[in-house]
C-alpha positions as a Markdown table, in Angstrom:
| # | Residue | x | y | z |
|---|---|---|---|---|
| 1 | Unk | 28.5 | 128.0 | 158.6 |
| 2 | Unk | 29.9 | 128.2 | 155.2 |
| 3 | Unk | 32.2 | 131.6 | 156.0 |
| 4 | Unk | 33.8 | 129.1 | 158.7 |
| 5 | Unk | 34.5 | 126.2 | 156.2 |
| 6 | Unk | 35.7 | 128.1 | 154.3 |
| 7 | Unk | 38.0 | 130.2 | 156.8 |
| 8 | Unk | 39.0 | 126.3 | 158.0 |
| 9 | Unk | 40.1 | 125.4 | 154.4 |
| 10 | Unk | 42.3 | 128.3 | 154.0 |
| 11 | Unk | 44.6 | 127.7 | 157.4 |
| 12 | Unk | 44.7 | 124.3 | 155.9 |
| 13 | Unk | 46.3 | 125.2 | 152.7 |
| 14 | Unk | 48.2 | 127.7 | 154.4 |
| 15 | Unk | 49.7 | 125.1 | 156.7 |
| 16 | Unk | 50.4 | 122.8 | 153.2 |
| 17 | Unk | 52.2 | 125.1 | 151.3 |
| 18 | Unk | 54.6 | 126.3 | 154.4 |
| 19 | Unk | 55.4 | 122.5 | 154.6 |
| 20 | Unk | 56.5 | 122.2 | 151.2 |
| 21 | Unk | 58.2 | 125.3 | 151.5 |
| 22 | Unk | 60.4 | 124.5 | 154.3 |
| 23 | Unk | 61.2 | 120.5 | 152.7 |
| 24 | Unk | 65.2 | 120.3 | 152.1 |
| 25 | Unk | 66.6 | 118.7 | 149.1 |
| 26 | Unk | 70.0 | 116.6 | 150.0 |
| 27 | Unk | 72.5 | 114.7 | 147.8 |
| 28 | Unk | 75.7 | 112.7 | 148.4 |
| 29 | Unk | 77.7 | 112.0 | 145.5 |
| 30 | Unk | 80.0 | 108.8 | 145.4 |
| 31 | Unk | 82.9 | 108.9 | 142.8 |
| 32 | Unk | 84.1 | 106.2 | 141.0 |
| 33 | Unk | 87.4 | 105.9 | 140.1 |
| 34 | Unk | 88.6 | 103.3 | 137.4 |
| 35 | Unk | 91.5 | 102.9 | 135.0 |
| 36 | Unk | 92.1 | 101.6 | 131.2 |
| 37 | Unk | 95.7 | 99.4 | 131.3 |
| 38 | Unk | 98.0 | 100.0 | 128.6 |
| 39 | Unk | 97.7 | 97.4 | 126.0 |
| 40 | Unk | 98.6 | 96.6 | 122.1 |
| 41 | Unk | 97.2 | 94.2 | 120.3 |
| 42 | Unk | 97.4 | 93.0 | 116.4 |
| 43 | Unk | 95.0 | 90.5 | 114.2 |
| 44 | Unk | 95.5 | 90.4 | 110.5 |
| 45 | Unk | 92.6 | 88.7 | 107.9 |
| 46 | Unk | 94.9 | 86.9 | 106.3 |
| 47 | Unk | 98.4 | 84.7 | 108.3 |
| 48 | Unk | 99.4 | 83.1 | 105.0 |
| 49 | Unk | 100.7 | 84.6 | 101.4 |
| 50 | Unk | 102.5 | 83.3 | 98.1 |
| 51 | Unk | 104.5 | 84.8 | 95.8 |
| 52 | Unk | 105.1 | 83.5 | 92.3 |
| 53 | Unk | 107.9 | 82.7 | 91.0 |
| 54 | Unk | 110.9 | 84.8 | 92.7 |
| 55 | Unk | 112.8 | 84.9 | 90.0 |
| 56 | Unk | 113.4 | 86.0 | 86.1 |
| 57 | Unk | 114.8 | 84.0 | 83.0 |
| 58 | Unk | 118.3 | 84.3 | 84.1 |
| 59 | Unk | 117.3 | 82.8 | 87.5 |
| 60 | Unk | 118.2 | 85.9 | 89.3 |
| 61 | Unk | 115.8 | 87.3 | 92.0 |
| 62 | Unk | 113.4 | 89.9 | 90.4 |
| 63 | Unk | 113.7 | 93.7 | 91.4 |
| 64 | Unk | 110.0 | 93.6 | 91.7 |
| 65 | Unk | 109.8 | 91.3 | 94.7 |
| 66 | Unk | 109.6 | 93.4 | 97.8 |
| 67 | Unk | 107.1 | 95.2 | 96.3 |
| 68 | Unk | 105.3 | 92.5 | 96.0 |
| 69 | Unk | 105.6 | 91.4 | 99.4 |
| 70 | Unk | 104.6 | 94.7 | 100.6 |
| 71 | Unk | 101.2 | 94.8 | 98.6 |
| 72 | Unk | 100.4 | 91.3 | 99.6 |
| 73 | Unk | 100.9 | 92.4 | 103.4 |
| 74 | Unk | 99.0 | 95.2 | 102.6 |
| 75 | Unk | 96.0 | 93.2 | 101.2 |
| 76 | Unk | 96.4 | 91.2 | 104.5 |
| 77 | Unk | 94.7 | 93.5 | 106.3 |
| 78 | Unk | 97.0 | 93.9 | 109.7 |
| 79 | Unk | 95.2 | 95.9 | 112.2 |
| 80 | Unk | 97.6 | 96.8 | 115.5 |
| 81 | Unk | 97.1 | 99.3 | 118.1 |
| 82 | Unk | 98.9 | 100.8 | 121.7 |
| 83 | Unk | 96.5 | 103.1 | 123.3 |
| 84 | Unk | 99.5 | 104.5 | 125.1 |
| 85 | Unk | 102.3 | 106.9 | 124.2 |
| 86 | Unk | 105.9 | 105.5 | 123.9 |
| 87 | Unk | 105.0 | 101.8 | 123.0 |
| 88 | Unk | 107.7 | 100.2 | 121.3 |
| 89 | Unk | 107.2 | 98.4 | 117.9 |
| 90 | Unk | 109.6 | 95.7 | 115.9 |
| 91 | Unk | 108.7 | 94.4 | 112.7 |
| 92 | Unk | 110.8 | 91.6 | 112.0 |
| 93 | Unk | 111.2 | 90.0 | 108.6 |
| 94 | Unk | 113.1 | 86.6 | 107.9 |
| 95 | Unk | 114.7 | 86.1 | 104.7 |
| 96 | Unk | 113.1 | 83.8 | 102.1 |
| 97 | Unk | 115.6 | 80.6 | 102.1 |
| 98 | Unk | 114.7 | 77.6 | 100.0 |
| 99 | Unk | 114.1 | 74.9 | 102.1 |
| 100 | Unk | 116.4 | 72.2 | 103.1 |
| 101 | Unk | 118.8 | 74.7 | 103.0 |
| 102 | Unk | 121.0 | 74.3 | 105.6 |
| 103 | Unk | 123.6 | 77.3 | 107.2 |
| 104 | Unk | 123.7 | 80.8 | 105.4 |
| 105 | Unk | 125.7 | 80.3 | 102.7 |
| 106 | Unk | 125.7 | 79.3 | 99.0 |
| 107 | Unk | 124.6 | 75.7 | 98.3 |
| 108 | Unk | 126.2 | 73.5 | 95.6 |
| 109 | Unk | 127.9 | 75.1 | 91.9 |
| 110 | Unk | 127.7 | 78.5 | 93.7 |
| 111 | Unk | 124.0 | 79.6 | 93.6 |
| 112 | Unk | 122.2 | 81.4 | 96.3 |
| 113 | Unk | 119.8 | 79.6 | 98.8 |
| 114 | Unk | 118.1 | 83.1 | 100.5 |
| 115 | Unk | 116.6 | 86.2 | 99.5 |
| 116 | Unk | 117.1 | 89.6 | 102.0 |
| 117 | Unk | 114.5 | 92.2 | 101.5 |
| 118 | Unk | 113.8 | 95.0 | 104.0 |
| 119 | Unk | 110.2 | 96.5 | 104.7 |
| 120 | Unk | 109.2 | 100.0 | 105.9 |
| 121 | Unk | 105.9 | 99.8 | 108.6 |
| 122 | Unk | 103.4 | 102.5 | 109.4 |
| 123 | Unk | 100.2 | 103.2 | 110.1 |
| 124 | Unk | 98.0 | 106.1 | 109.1 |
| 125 | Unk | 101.3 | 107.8 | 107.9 |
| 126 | Unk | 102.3 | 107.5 | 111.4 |
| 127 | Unk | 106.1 | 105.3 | 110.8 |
| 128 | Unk | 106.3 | 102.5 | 112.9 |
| 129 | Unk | 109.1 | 100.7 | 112.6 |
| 130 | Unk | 111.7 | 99.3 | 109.7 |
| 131 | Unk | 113.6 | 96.1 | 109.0 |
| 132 | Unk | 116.7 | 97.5 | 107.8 |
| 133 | Unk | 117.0 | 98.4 | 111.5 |
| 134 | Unk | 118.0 | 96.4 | 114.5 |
| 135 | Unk | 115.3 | 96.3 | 117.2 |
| 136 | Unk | 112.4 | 97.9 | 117.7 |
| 137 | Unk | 111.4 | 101.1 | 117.6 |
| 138 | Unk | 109.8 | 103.7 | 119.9 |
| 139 | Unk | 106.7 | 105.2 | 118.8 |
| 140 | Unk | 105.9 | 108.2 | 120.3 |
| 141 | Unk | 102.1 | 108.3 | 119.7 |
| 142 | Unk | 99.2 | 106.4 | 120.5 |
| 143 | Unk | 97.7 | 104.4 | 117.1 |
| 144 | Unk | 94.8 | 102.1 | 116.0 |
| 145 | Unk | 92.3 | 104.2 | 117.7 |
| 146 | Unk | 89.6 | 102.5 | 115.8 |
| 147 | Unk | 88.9 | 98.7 | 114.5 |
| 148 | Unk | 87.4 | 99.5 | 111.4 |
| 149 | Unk | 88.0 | 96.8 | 108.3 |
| 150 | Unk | 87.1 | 99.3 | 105.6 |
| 151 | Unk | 89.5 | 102.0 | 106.1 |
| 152 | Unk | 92.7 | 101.8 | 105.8 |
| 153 | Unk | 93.6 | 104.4 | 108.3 |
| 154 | Unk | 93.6 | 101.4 | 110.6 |
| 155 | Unk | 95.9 | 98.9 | 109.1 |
| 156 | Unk | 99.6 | 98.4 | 108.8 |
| 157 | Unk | 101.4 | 99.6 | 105.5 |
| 158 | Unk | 103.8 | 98.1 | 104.6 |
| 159 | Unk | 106.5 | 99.4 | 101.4 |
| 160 | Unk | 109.6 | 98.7 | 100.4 |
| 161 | Unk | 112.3 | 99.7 | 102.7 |
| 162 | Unk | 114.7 | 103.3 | 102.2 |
| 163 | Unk | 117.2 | 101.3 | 103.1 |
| 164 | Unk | 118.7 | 98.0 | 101.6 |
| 165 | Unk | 114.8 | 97.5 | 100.5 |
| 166 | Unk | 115.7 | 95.8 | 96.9 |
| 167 | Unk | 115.1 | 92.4 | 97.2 |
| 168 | Unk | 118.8 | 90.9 | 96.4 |
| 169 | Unk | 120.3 | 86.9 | 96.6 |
| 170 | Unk | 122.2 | 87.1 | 99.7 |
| 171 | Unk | 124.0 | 84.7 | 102.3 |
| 172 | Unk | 125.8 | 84.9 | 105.3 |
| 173 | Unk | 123.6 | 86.0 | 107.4 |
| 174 | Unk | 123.9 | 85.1 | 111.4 |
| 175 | Unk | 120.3 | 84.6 | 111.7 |
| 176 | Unk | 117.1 | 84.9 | 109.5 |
| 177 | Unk | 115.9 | 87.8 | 110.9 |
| 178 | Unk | 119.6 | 89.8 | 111.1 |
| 179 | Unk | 120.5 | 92.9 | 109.4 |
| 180 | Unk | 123.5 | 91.8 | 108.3 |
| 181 | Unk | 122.8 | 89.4 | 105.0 |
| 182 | Unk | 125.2 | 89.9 | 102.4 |
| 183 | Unk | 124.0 | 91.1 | 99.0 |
| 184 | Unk | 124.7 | 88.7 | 96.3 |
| 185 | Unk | 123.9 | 91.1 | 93.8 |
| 186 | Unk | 126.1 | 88.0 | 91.1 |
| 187 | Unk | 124.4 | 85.0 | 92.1 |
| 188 | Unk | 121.6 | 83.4 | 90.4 |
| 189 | Unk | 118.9 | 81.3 | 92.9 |
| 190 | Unk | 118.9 | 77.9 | 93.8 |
| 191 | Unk | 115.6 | 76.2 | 92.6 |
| 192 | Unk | 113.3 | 74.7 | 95.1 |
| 193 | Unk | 110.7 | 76.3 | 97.3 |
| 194 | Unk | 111.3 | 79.2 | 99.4 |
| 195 | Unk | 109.4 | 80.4 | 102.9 |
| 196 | Unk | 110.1 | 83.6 | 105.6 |
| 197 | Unk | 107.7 | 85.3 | 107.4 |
| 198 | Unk | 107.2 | 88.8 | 108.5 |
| 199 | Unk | 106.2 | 89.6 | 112.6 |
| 200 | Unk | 105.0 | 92.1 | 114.2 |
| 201 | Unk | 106.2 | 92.3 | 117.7 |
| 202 | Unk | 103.9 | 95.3 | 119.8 |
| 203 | Unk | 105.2 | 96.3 | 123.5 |
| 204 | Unk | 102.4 | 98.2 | 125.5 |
| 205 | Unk | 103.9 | 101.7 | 126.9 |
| 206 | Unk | 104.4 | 102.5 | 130.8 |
């Protein structure tokens, strides 16, 4: 009786493993397809600076100025990006005019009433874009590839420009962002308070 359990057990185990043996494994994949738009984008810690005095004993506007600007950009902390090639970048900067100033030309006893200074832009010694230039410029590479605060791999720099980058009394300009301010390298400055700005314009790449 046992010799025929155990004969009984053994088909049974046979007939278990050729089961397992002969199980199929299948599959069907499903792909996903997705896509990242291109996009720029720009945030800065700081929308807001001041400058000192912009001037020196004689009243004429300090060759230390620009500089100045630049640095205080810099500490702004101006973080842009394009995660696509060919975006186009314009940085725009409007002359300092003392306000209440009215036209583009010299106010009353033959003293100047704006302030032209040009800016270089770049970012992690990637060159972005400059105001001595008309319009913006086309940036061949991708930038801002990360959003860290602490390095400055990831911020705009900003120094004074190659070109016409002295700070300098000017007039006759046709608007405050134009190119075409005339130095006024032998006028002193109006006094009075004096405001521009500096922007940033970023156009995402096809």
């Amino acid at each position: 009786m046992k010799k025929l359990v155990s004969a009984a057990t053994a088909v049974a185990l046979s007939i278990g493993f050729a089961g397992a043996a002969s199980a199929q494994v299948v599959n069907q994949q499903v792909d996903i397809n997705a896509n990242v738009a291109s996009k720029c984008g720009i945030s800065a810690q700081q929308t807001s600076i001041t400058l000192g005095d912009l001037t020196d004993a004689n009243a004429k506007v300090r060759s230390a100025v620009t500089q100045e600007i630049a640095t205080a950009l810099n500490n702004a902390r101006i973080i842009g990006f394009c995660n696509a090639p060919n975006s186009q970048v314009e940085v725009e900067r409007a002359v300092l005019a003392r306000v209440g100033a009215t036209g583009s030309g010299l106010t009353d006893g033959g003293f100047s009433q704006f302030v032209r200074y040009n800016l270089d832009a770049s970012i992690d010694g990637l060159a972005l874009d400059s105001t001595s230039t008309e319009g913006p410029s086309t940036v061949a590479n991708r930038f801002g590839g990360h959003i860290s605060l602490s390095s400055t791999a990831t911020h705009l720099q900003f120094a004074q420009a190659a070109s016409n980058g002295l700070a300098v009394a000017s007039s006759s300009g046709s608007t405050p962002t134009a190119t075409n301010w005339t130095a006024r390298t032998d006028r002193r400055l109006a006094a009075g308070n004096y405001t521009g700005f500096v922007n940033v314009i970023l156009t995402p790449g096809a």
